[in-house]
Amino acid sequence: MEDPGTGLLQEIKDAVSVRTALLVLGVLAVQLAFIASYIGAFHNPKPHEIPIAVTVAVPAAQAAAEAEADPARAAAARKQLEAATDQAVQRLKALPGKPLKPSSSDSEADALARIKDRGVDGALIINPQGTEDKLLVASGAGASLSQAIEEIMVKVEGAEKRTFKVVDVVPDAEGDARGLSAFYLVVGWCVGGYLCASALAISAGAKPANPARAVIRLGAMAVYAVVAGLLGAVIAGPLLGALPGSVMALWGLGALLVFAVGAITLAFQGLAGIVGIGLAILLVVVLGNPSAGGAYPYPLLPGFWRHIGPVLPPGAGTFAARSIAYFKGNGAGGAFLTLAGWAVGAAAVAIVMSLVRQDKKELQAEAEEQRS
């Protein structure tokens, strides 16, 4: 009669193989990494070196009138304003914890241009003739970032017995609550990218059999990316009215992002088999999404996430989507280059790994022939 204990042990071995157990442990590791990454990034946001322009300036019309009436006196006044601006910059640089990264601007117009070019996230316009200043913010770059700048300035200006008026020079769209639609659009594109690549990778076995199959899968991924990019841009823009800006530019961004994430998934799958799909999720979802600057833009994230965000696909995609929607594409060039680098590099890895695998198979076949 069979020992019940032995029979149960055999059933367990049949139900959960060693390979399955290792995969389960891998899933647990990804799950814990997900929890640690998201809570680590979001549990205590603190401003760190938010780029902000500073200028001490009189109204442009007044400055022009003074320059025309007495050029020498106007030049001396400009030097005084420049000295006052430099002093203000130094005071802001000396704030505990370095929440701001201030730099001087020649005028309010210059500061405004820098915001719209995405060179800075806000601007403090100091009035030398009174006690009320002006704070320029851009909620289109993230409502939490604008709010953080305002909170810092409440303390700074209060300590100087001054007040300020907030002017949102790049407001988010009426249908884009807290400026998060760009981030959610990017998340959707990323999900489509790795899910499509995963389906292509496991539909006929866990590993591509040859270079031809790898190229075909990348081609299919490219077609899917073009369609997904267009549909995502249409839903976020004309259909829901969540994002303004060029639908064509968002389409191009979406197509590049979806293909990049898909190529990354195929590359990891070529390197590590079916485990590579988990590695792609680790990179894009576990590390990429919390560091993307969606809920909290880069200057509000802890150091690790702040540094990796711009170089990962979700972060580059979110920055570029906001630039297209609210800043006429200004500053998006670096993000597009980052995504292009991921797309080209990952596609190359996927093809190279298929070539390596083919060479191994050919060597094994030759060895078997020689033995026979």
Coordinates of C-alpha atoms in Angstrom, one line a residue:
M1 CA 0.0 0.0 0.0
E2 CA 1.3 3.4 -1.0
D3 CA 2.4 5.7 1.9
P4 CA 0.0 8.7 2.0
G5 CA 2.8 11.0 2.9
T6 CA 4.8 9.9 -0.1
G7 CA 1.8 10.2 -2.4
L8 CA 1.1 13.7 -1.2
L9 CA 4.7 14.7 -1.8
Q10 CA 4.6 13.3 -5.3
E11 CA 1.4 15.2 -6.0
I12 CA 3.0 18.4 -4.8
K13 CA 6.0 17.8 -7.1
D14 CA 3.7 17.1 -10.0
A15 CA 1.7 20.2 -9.3
V16 CA 4.5 22.6 -8.6
S17 CA 7.8 21.9 -10.4
V18 CA 11.1 23.4 -9.4
R19 CA 10.9 25.7 -12.4
T20 CA 7.4 26.8 -11.4
A21 CA 8.5 27.4 -7.8
L22 CA 11.3 29.6 -9.1
L23 CA 8.9 31.6 -11.3
V24 CA 6.6 32.1 -8.3
L25 CA 9.6 33.4 -6.3
G26 CA 10.3 35.7 -9.2
V27 CA 6.7 37.0 -9.1
L28 CA 7.0 37.6 -5.4
A29 CA 10.2 39.6 -5.9
V30 CA 8.6 41.7 -8.6
Q31 CA 5.5 42.3 -6.3
L32 CA 7.7 43.4 -3.4
A33 CA 9.8 45.6 -5.7
F34 CA 6.5 47.2 -7.0
I35 CA 5.4 48.0 -3.5
A36 CA 8.8 49.3 -2.4
S37 CA 9.2 51.4 -5.6
Y38 CA 5.8 53.1 -5.6
I39 CA 5.7 53.8 -1.8
G40 CA 9.4 54.8 -1.8
A41 CA 8.8 57.4 -4.6
F42 CA 5.5 58.8 -3.4
H43 CA 5.3 58.5 0.4
N44 CA 7.1 61.8 1.2
P45 CA 7.5 64.2 -1.7
K46 CA 10.0 67.0 -1.0
P47 CA 11.0 69.8 -3.4
H48 CA 14.6 69.6 -4.5
E49 CA 16.3 72.2 -6.7
I50 CA 13.2 73.3 -8.6
P51 CA 14.4 75.5 -11.5
I52 CA 13.1 79.0 -11.1
A53 CA 13.9 82.3 -12.7
V54 CA 14.3 85.4 -10.6
T55 CA 14.2 89.1 -11.6
V56 CA 13.9 92.4 -9.9
A57 CA 12.3 94.5 -12.5
V58 CA 10.1 97.6 -13.1
P59 CA 7.3 97.4 -15.7
A60 CA 8.6 97.3 -19.3
A61 CA 6.8 100.5 -20.3
Q62 CA 8.3 102.4 -17.3
A63 CA 11.8 101.1 -18.1
A64 CA 11.5 102.2 -21.7
A65 CA 10.2 105.7 -20.7
E66 CA 13.1 106.2 -18.2
A67 CA 15.7 105.0 -20.8
E68 CA 14.4 107.6 -23.3
A69 CA 14.2 110.4 -20.8
D70 CA 17.6 109.9 -19.1
P71 CA 19.7 107.1 -20.6
A72 CA 22.6 107.4 -18.1
R73 CA 20.3 107.4 -15.1
A74 CA 18.4 104.4 -16.6
A75 CA 21.6 102.5 -17.1
A76 CA 22.6 103.1 -13.4
A77 CA 19.1 101.9 -12.4
R78 CA 19.5 98.8 -14.4
K79 CA 22.7 97.9 -12.6
Q80 CA 21.0 98.4 -9.3
L81 CA 18.2 96.1 -10.4
E82 CA 20.7 93.5 -11.6
A83 CA 22.5 93.7 -8.2
A84 CA 19.2 93.3 -6.4
T85 CA 18.4 90.3 -8.6
D86 CA 21.7 88.6 -7.8
Q87 CA 21.1 89.1 -4.1
A88 CA 17.6 87.6 -4.4
V89 CA 19.1 84.6 -6.2
Q90 CA 21.7 84.1 -3.5
R91 CA 19.0 84.2 -0.8
L92 CA 16.9 81.6 -2.5
K93 CA 20.0 79.4 -3.1
A94 CA 20.7 79.5 0.7
L95 CA 17.3 78.1 1.7
P96 CA 17.6 75.0 3.9
G97 CA 17.4 71.7 2.0
K98 CA 17.9 73.5 -1.4
P99 CA 14.2 73.3 -2.5
L100 CA 14.9 75.8 -5.4
K101 CA 17.5 76.2 -8.1
P102 CA 17.2 79.9 -8.8
S103 CA 18.8 81.8 -11.7
S104 CA 18.6 85.4 -12.7
S105 CA 16.6 86.7 -15.7
D106 CA 16.9 90.1 -17.4
S107 CA 13.2 90.9 -17.3
E108 CA 9.7 89.4 -16.7
A109 CA 9.4 88.8 -20.4
D110 CA 12.7 86.8 -20.3
A111 CA 11.5 84.8 -17.4
L112 CA 8.2 84.0 -19.1
A113 CA 10.0 82.9 -22.2
R114 CA 12.2 80.5 -20.2
I115 CA 9.1 79.0 -18.6
K116 CA 7.5 78.4 -22.0
D117 CA 10.7 76.9 -23.3
R118 CA 10.7 74.5 -20.3
G119 CA 14.0 76.0 -19.1
V120 CA 12.5 76.7 -15.6
D121 CA 9.3 75.7 -13.8
G122 CA 8.4 79.1 -12.4
A123 CA 9.6 82.7 -12.0
L124 CA 9.6 85.2 -9.1
I125 CA 9.2 88.8 -10.4
I126 CA 10.2 91.1 -7.5
N127 CA 8.7 94.6 -7.5
P128 CA 11.3 97.1 -6.3
Q129 CA 8.7 99.8 -5.8
G130 CA 6.4 98.0 -3.5
T131 CA 5.8 94.9 -1.3
E132 CA 3.7 92.8 -3.6
D133 CA 5.6 90.5 -6.1
K134 CA 4.5 88.2 -8.8
L135 CA 5.0 84.5 -9.0
L136 CA 4.7 82.9 -12.5
V137 CA 3.9 79.1 -12.5
A138 CA 2.9 76.6 -15.1
S139 CA 0.4 74.0 -13.9
G140 CA 0.6 72.3 -17.3
A141 CA 3.9 70.9 -16.2
G142 CA 2.3 69.4 -13.2
A143 CA -0.1 70.8 -10.6
S144 CA 1.8 69.4 -7.7
L145 CA 5.0 71.2 -8.9
S146 CA 3.2 74.6 -9.1
Q147 CA 1.7 74.0 -5.7
A148 CA 5.1 73.2 -4.2
I149 CA 6.6 76.4 -5.6
E150 CA 3.7 78.4 -4.2
E151 CA 4.2 76.8 -0.7
I152 CA 7.9 77.6 -0.7
M153 CA 7.2 81.2 -1.7
V154 CA 4.7 81.7 1.0
K155 CA 7.4 81.0 3.6
V156 CA 10.1 83.0 1.7
E157 CA 8.0 86.1 1.1
G158 CA 6.4 85.9 4.5
A159 CA 9.8 86.1 6.1
E160 CA 10.6 89.2 4.1
K161 CA 7.2 90.8 5.1
R162 CA 6.2 90.7 1.4
T163 CA 3.2 89.2 -0.5
F164 CA 2.8 87.9 -4.0
K165 CA 0.2 87.3 -6.7
V166 CA 0.2 83.9 -8.5
V167 CA -0.2 84.0 -12.3
D168 CA -0.5 80.6 -14.0
V169 CA 1.1 81.3 -17.4
V170 CA 0.6 77.8 -18.8
P171 CA -2.6 76.4 -17.1
D172 CA -3.6 72.8 -17.6
A173 CA -6.7 72.1 -19.7
E174 CA -10.1 72.1 -18.3
G175 CA -10.4 68.4 -18.9
D176 CA -7.0 67.6 -17.5
A177 CA -7.3 67.4 -13.8
R178 CA -4.0 68.2 -12.1
G179 CA -2.2 67.7 -15.3
L180 CA -2.2 63.9 -15.1
S181 CA -3.7 63.0 -18.4
A182 CA -0.3 63.0 -20.2
F183 CA 1.0 60.5 -17.6
Y184 CA -2.0 58.2 -17.9
L185 CA -1.8 58.3 -21.7
V186 CA 1.9 57.2 -21.5
V187 CA 1.1 54.4 -19.0
G188 CA -1.5 53.1 -21.4
W189 CA 0.9 53.2 -24.3
C190 CA 3.5 51.4 -22.2
V191 CA 1.1 48.7 -21.2
G192 CA 0.1 48.1 -24.8
G193 CA 3.8 47.9 -25.8
Y194 CA 4.8 45.2 -23.4
L195 CA 1.6 43.2 -23.7
C196 CA 1.8 43.1 -27.5
A197 CA 5.4 42.1 -27.4
S198 CA 4.7 39.4 -24.8
A199 CA 1.9 38.0 -27.0
L200 CA 4.3 37.9 -30.0
A201 CA 7.0 36.3 -27.9
I202 CA 5.0 33.5 -26.4
S203 CA 2.6 32.8 -29.3
A204 CA 4.9 30.3 -30.9
G205 CA 7.3 29.4 -28.0
A206 CA 9.2 31.3 -25.5
K207 CA 12.2 32.1 -27.7
P208 CA 12.5 33.4 -31.3
A209 CA 13.7 30.5 -33.4
N210 CA 15.7 32.5 -35.9
P211 CA 16.6 36.1 -37.0
A212 CA 13.7 36.1 -39.6
R213 CA 11.2 35.5 -36.8
A214 CA 12.8 38.3 -34.7
V215 CA 12.6 40.8 -37.6
I216 CA 9.0 39.8 -38.3
R217 CA 8.0 40.3 -34.7
L218 CA 9.7 43.7 -34.6
G219 CA 7.9 44.6 -37.8
A220 CA 4.5 43.5 -36.3
M221 CA 5.4 45.5 -33.2
A222 CA 6.0 48.6 -35.4
V223 CA 2.6 48.3 -37.1
Y224 CA 0.9 47.9 -33.8
A225 CA 2.8 50.9 -32.4
V226 CA 1.6 53.1 -35.2
V227 CA -2.0 52.1 -34.7
A228 CA -1.8 52.3 -30.9
G229 CA -0.1 55.7 -31.0
L230 CA -2.8 57.2 -33.2
L231 CA -5.8 55.8 -31.2
G232 CA -4.3 56.9 -27.9
A233 CA -3.7 60.5 -29.2
V234 CA -7.3 60.7 -30.6
I235 CA -8.8 59.4 -27.3
A236 CA -6.8 61.8 -25.1
G237 CA -7.2 64.8 -27.5
P238 CA -10.3 65.2 -29.7
L239 CA -12.4 62.5 -28.1
L240 CA -12.1 63.3 -24.4
G241 CA -10.7 66.8 -24.6
A242 CA -8.1 65.9 -21.9
L243 CA -5.0 67.0 -23.8
P244 CA -4.6 70.0 -26.1
G245 CA -1.7 70.3 -28.5
S246 CA -0.9 68.6 -31.8
V247 CA -2.6 65.2 -32.4
M248 CA 0.0 64.4 -35.0
A249 CA 2.9 65.1 -32.6
L250 CA 1.2 63.0 -29.9
W251 CA 0.7 60.3 -32.5
G252 CA 4.4 60.3 -33.3
L253 CA 5.3 60.2 -29.6
G254 CA 2.9 57.3 -29.0
A255 CA 4.2 55.3 -31.9
L256 CA 7.8 55.7 -30.8
L257 CA 7.0 54.9 -27.1
V258 CA 4.9 51.8 -27.8
F259 CA 7.6 50.5 -30.2
A260 CA 10.4 51.2 -27.7
V261 CA 8.7 49.4 -24.9
G262 CA 7.8 46.5 -27.2
A263 CA 11.3 46.2 -28.4
I264 CA 12.6 46.3 -24.9
T265 CA 10.3 43.4 -24.0
L266 CA 11.4 41.4 -27.1
A267 CA 15.1 42.1 -26.2
F268 CA 14.7 40.9 -22.6
Q269 CA 12.8 37.9 -23.9
G270 CA 15.7 37.1 -26.3
L271 CA 18.2 37.4 -23.4
A272 CA 16.3 35.5 -20.7
G273 CA 13.4 33.6 -22.3
I274 CA 10.0 34.0 -20.7
V275 CA 11.6 35.5 -17.6
G276 CA 12.6 38.4 -19.8
I277 CA 8.9 39.5 -19.9
G278 CA 9.1 39.9 -16.1
L279 CA 12.3 41.9 -16.5
A280 CA 10.6 44.2 -18.9
I281 CA 7.8 44.8 -16.4
L282 CA 10.4 45.4 -13.7
L283 CA 12.0 48.1 -15.9
V284 CA 8.9 49.8 -17.3
V285 CA 6.3 49.4 -14.6
V286 CA 8.1 48.9 -11.3
L287 CA 10.9 51.4 -11.9
G288 CA 9.6 53.5 -14.8
N289 CA 6.1 54.5 -13.8
P290 CA 6.8 55.9 -10.3
S291 CA 9.8 57.8 -11.6
A292 CA 8.0 59.2 -14.6
G293 CA 7.1 62.5 -13.1
G294 CA 3.3 61.9 -13.4
A295 CA 1.8 62.5 -9.9
Y296 CA 5.0 64.2 -8.7
P297 CA 7.4 65.8 -11.3
Y298 CA 11.1 65.0 -11.0
P299 CA 12.0 67.8 -8.6
L300 CA 9.6 66.4 -6.0
L301 CA 10.9 62.8 -6.1
P302 CA 13.6 61.2 -4.0
G303 CA 17.0 61.1 -5.5
F304 CA 17.0 57.6 -6.9
W305 CA 13.7 58.0 -8.8
R306 CA 14.5 61.6 -9.7
H307 CA 17.7 60.5 -11.5
I308 CA 16.4 57.4 -13.3
G309 CA 13.0 59.0 -14.4
P310 CA 14.2 61.0 -17.4
V311 CA 16.2 58.1 -19.0
L312 CA 13.4 55.5 -18.8
P313 CA 10.6 55.3 -21.4
P314 CA 7.7 56.3 -19.1
G315 CA 9.5 59.4 -17.8
A316 CA 10.7 60.5 -21.3
G317 CA 7.2 59.9 -22.6
T318 CA 5.5 61.9 -19.9
F319 CA 7.8 64.8 -20.3
A320 CA 7.4 64.9 -24.0
A321 CA 3.6 64.5 -23.9
R322 CA 3.3 67.5 -21.5
S323 CA 5.7 69.5 -23.7
I324 CA 3.5 68.8 -26.8
A325 CA 0.2 69.4 -25.0
Y326 CA 1.2 72.7 -23.2
F327 CA 4.5 74.0 -24.4
K328 CA 4.3 73.7 -28.2
G329 CA 6.8 70.8 -28.1
N330 CA 9.5 73.0 -26.5
G331 CA 12.1 70.9 -24.6
A332 CA 10.8 67.6 -25.9
G333 CA 13.9 66.9 -28.2
G334 CA 15.9 65.2 -25.4
A335 CA 12.9 62.9 -24.5
F336 CA 12.4 61.9 -28.1
L337 CA 16.1 61.0 -28.4
T338 CA 15.9 58.9 -25.3
L339 CA 13.0 56.9 -26.7
A340 CA 14.7 56.5 -30.0
G341 CA 17.8 55.2 -28.3
W342 CA 15.8 52.6 -26.4
A343 CA 13.9 51.6 -29.6
V344 CA 17.1 51.2 -31.7
G345 CA 19.2 49.6 -29.0
A346 CA 16.5 47.1 -27.9
A347 CA 15.7 46.1 -31.5
A348 CA 19.4 45.5 -32.1
V349 CA 19.7 43.4 -29.0
A350 CA 16.6 41.3 -30.0
I351 CA 18.1 40.7 -33.5
V352 CA 21.6 39.9 -32.2
M353 CA 20.3 37.4 -29.7
S354 CA 18.4 35.6 -32.4
L355 CA 21.6 35.4 -34.4
V356 CA 23.6 34.1 -31.4
R357 CA 20.9 31.5 -30.8
Q358 CA 21.0 30.4 -34.4
D359 CA 24.7 30.0 -34.3
K360 CA 24.5 27.8 -31.2
K361 CA 21.9 25.6 -32.9
E362 CA 24.1 25.2 -36.0
L363 CA 27.1 24.3 -33.8
Q364 CA 25.0 21.7 -31.9
A365 CA 23.7 20.3 -35.2
E366 CA 27.3 20.0 -36.5
A367 CA 28.4 18.3 -33.3
E368 CA 25.6 15.8 -33.5
E369 CA 26.5 15.0 -37.2
Q370 CA 30.2 14.4 -36.2
R371 CA 29.2 12.0 -33.4
S372 CA 26.9 10.1 -35.6

